[in-house]
Coordinates of C-alpha atoms and ligand atoms in Angstrom, one line a residue:
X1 CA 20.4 -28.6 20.7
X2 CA 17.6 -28.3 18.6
X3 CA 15.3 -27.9 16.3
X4 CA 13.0 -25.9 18.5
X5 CA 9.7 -25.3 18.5
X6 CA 7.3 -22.5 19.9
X7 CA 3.6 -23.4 20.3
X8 CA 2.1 -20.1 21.6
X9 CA -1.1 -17.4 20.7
X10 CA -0.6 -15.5 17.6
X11 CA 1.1 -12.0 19.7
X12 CA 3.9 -11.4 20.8
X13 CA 3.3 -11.9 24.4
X14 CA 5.3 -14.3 26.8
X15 CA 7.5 -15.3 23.7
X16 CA 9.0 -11.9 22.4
X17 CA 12.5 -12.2 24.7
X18 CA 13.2 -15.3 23.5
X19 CA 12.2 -14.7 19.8
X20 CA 14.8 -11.9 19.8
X21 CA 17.3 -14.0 22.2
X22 CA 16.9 -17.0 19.4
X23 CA 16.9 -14.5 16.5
X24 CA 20.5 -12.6 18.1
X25 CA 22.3 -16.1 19.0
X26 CA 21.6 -17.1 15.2
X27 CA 19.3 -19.9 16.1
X28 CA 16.2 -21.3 13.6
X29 CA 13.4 -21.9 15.1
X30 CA 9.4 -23.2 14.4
X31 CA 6.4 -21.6 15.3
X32 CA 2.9 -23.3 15.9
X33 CA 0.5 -20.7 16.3
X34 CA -2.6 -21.0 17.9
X35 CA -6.0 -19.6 17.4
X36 CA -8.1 -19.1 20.6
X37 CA -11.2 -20.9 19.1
X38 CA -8.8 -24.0 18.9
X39 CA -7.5 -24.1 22.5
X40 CA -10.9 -23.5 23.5
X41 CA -11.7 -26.8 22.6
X42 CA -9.4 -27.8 25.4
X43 CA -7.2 -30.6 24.2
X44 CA -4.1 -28.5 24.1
X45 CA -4.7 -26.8 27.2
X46 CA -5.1 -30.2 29.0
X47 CA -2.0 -31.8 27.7
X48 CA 0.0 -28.4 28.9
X49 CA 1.6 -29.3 32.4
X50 CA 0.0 -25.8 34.1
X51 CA -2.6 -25.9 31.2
X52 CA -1.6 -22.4 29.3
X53 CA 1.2 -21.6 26.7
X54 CA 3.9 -21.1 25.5
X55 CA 5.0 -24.4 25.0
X56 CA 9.0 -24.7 23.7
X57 CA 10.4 -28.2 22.4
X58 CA 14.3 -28.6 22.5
X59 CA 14.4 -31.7 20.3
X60 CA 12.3 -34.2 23.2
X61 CA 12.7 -31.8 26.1
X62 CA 9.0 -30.0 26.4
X63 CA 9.1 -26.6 28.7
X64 CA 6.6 -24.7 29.9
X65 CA 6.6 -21.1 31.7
X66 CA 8.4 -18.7 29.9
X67 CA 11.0 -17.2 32.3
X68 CA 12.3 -21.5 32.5
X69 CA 12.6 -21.2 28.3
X70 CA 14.7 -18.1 28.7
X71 CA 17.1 -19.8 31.4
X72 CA 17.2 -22.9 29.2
X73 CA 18.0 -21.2 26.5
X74 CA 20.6 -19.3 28.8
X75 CA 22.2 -22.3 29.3
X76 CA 22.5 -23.6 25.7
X77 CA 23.8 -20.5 24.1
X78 CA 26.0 -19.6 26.6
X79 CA 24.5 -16.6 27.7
X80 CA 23.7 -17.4 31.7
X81 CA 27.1 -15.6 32.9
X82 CA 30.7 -16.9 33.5
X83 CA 30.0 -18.2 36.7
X84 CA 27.7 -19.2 39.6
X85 CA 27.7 -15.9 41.1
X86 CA 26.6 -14.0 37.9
X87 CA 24.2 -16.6 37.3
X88 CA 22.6 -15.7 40.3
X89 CA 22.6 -12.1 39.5
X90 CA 21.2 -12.8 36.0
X91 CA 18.2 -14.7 37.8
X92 CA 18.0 -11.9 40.1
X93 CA 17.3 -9.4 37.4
X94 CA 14.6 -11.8 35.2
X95 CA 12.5 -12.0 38.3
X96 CA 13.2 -8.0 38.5
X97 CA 11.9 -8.0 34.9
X98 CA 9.4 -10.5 35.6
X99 CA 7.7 -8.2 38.0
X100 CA 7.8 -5.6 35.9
X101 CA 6.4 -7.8 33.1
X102 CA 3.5 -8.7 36.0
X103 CA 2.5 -4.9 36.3
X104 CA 2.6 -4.1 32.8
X105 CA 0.0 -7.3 31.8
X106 CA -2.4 -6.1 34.8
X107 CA -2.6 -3.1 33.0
X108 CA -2.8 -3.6 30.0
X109 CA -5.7 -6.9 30.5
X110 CA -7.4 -5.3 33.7
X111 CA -7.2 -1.6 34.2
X112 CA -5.9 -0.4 30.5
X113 CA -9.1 2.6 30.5
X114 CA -8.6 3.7 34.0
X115 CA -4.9 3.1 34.9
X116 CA -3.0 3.9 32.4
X117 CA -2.0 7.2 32.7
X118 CA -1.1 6.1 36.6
X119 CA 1.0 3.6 35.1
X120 CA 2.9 5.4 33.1
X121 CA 3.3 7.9 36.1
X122 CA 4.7 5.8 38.3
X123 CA 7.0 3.8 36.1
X124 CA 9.8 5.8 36.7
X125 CA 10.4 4.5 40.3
X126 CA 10.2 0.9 38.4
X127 CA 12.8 1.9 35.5
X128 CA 14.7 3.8 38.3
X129 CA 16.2 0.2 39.5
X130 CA 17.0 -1.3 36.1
X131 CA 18.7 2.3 35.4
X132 CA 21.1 1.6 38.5
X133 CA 22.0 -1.8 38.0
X134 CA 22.7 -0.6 34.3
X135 CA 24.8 2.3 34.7
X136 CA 26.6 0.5 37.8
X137 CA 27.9 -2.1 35.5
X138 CA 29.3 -0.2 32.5
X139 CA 29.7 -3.0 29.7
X140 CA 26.0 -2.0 28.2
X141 CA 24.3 -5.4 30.1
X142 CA 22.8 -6.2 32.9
X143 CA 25.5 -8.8 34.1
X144 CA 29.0 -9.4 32.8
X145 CA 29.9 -8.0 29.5
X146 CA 27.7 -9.9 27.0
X147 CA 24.3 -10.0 26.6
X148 CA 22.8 -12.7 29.2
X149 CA 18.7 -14.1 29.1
X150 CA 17.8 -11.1 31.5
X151 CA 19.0 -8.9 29.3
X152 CA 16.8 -10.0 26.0
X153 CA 13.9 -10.3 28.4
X154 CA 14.2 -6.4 30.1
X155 CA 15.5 -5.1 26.2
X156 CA 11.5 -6.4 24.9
X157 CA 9.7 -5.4 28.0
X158 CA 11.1 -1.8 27.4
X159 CA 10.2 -1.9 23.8
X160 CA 6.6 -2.5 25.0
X161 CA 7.4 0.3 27.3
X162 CA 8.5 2.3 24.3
X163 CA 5.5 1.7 23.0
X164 CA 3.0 2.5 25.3
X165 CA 4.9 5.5 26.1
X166 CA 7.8 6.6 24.2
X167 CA 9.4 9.1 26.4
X168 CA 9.3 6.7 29.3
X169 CA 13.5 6.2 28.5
X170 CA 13.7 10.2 28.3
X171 CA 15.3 9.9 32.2
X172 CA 17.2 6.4 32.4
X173 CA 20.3 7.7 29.8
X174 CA 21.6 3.7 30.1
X175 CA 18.5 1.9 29.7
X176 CA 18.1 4.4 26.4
X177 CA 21.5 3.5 25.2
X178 CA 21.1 -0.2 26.0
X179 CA 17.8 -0.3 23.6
X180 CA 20.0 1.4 21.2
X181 CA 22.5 -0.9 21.1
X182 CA 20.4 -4.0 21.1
X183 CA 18.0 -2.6 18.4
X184 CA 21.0 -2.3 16.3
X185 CA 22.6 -5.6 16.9
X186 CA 22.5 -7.1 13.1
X187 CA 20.7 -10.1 13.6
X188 CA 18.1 -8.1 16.4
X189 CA 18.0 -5.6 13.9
X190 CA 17.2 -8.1 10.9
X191 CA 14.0 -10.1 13.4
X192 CA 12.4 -7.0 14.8
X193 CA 12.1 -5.6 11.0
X194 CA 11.1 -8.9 9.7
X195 CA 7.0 -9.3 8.6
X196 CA 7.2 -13.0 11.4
X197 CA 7.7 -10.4 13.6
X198 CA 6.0 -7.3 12.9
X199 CA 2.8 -8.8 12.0
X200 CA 2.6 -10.5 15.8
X201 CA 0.4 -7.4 18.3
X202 CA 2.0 -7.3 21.2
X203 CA -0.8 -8.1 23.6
X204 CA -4.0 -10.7 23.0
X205 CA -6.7 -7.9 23.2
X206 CA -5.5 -5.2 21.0
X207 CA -3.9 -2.8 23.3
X208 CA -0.4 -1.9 23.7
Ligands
6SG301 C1 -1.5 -16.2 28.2 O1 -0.3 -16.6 31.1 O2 -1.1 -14.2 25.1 N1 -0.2 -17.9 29.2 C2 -1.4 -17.5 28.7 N2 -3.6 -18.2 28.3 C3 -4.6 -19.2 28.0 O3 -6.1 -20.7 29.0 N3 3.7 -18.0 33.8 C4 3.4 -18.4 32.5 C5 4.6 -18.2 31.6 O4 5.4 -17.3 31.9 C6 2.2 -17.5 32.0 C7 1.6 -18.1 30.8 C8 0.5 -17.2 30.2 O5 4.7 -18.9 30.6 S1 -0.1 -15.2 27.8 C9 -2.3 -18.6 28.4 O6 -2.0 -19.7 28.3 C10 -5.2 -19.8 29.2 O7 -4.8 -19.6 30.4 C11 -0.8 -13.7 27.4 C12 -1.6 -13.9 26.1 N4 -2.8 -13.6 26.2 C13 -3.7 -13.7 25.0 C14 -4.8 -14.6 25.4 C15 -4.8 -16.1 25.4 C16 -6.1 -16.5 25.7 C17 -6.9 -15.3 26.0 C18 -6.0 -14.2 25.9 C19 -5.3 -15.5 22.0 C20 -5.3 -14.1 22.3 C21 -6.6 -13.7 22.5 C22 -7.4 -14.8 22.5 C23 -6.5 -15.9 22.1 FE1 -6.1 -15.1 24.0

């Protein structure tokens, strides 16, 4: 396994789950960062298989597309489930977060000045479904009783949430304890107070 590298835009973007899943499993990792004016000169971009970024190396294995790093990374740290049937319940809740994820970026790159507040009004019936699933299983994760991929990608989408709205948890008592208990997680604890990560906006233009 290993070393790994992240070649990505300076934010924290489509790489903060698995900065914090690498930072809580105790694994190093390299960052290339990227300024725009240099992928607009194209080379990058044209050696990428969909042409955009992130780009992870595992040694000579090069992914693309984010939600495939976070399963790969599933797999290596042992954090994909204890079997096939809560692996399939783990992939089921990424692509819940994923469209989650989807909503928030059209907002926030599209529609940030005039839907907003609509947004942030209608994400309870979104948070709703994560609040089941959570409260349903009892052990503090999504799936099983340790914390799997899906779990590091909902925990940063709902810091972003936090941020753009920080009573959005007020009504989901599980998802709020579940962000309590991942924010204190030593390691978790250690990255998201650490300048590599702090420095990093969450989205390319500036709003959050
Ligand atoms: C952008 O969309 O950062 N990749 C992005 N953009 C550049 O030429 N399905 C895959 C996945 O899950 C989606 C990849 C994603 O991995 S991420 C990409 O490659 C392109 O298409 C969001 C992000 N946006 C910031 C951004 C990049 C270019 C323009 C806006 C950096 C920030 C601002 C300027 C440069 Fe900027």
């Amino acid at each position: 396994m290993g070393p790994y590298t992240i070649t990505y835009f300076g934010v924290r973007g489509r790489c903060g789950a698995m900065r914090i899943m690498m930072a809580d499993q105790g694994q190093e990792w390299k960052e290339i960062l990227i300024d725009f004016a240099d992928w607009t000169k194209g080379d990058l971009k044209a050696s990428c298989v969909f042409g955009q970024l992130p780009k992870f190396e595992d040694g000579g294995l090069v992914l693309y597309q984010s939600n495939a790093i976070l399963r790969h990374l599933g797999r290596n740290h042992d954090a994909y489930g204890k079997d096939g049937k809560e692996a399939a319940l783990i992939d089921m809740m990424c692509d819940g977060v994923e469209d989650l994820r989807l909503k928030y970026v059209k907002m926030i790159y599209q529609e940030y000045d005039t839907g907003k507040d609509q947004y942030i009004k209608d994400l309870p019936n979104h948070l709703d479904k994560f609040e089941a699933v959570m409260a349903k299983n009892k052990t503090g994760f999504l799936v099983g009783n340790k914390p799997s991929f899906a779990d590091y990608g909902l925990f940063e989408v709902l810091l972003n949430h936090l941020v753009l709205c920080s009573s959005c948890l007020d009504t989901s008592p599980s998802l709020k304890s579940f962000v309590e208990k991942m924010s204190a997680r030593p390691k978790i604890k250690a990255f998201l107070s650490s300048d590599a990560y702090k420095k990093l906006p969450i989205n390319g233009n500036g709003k959050q």
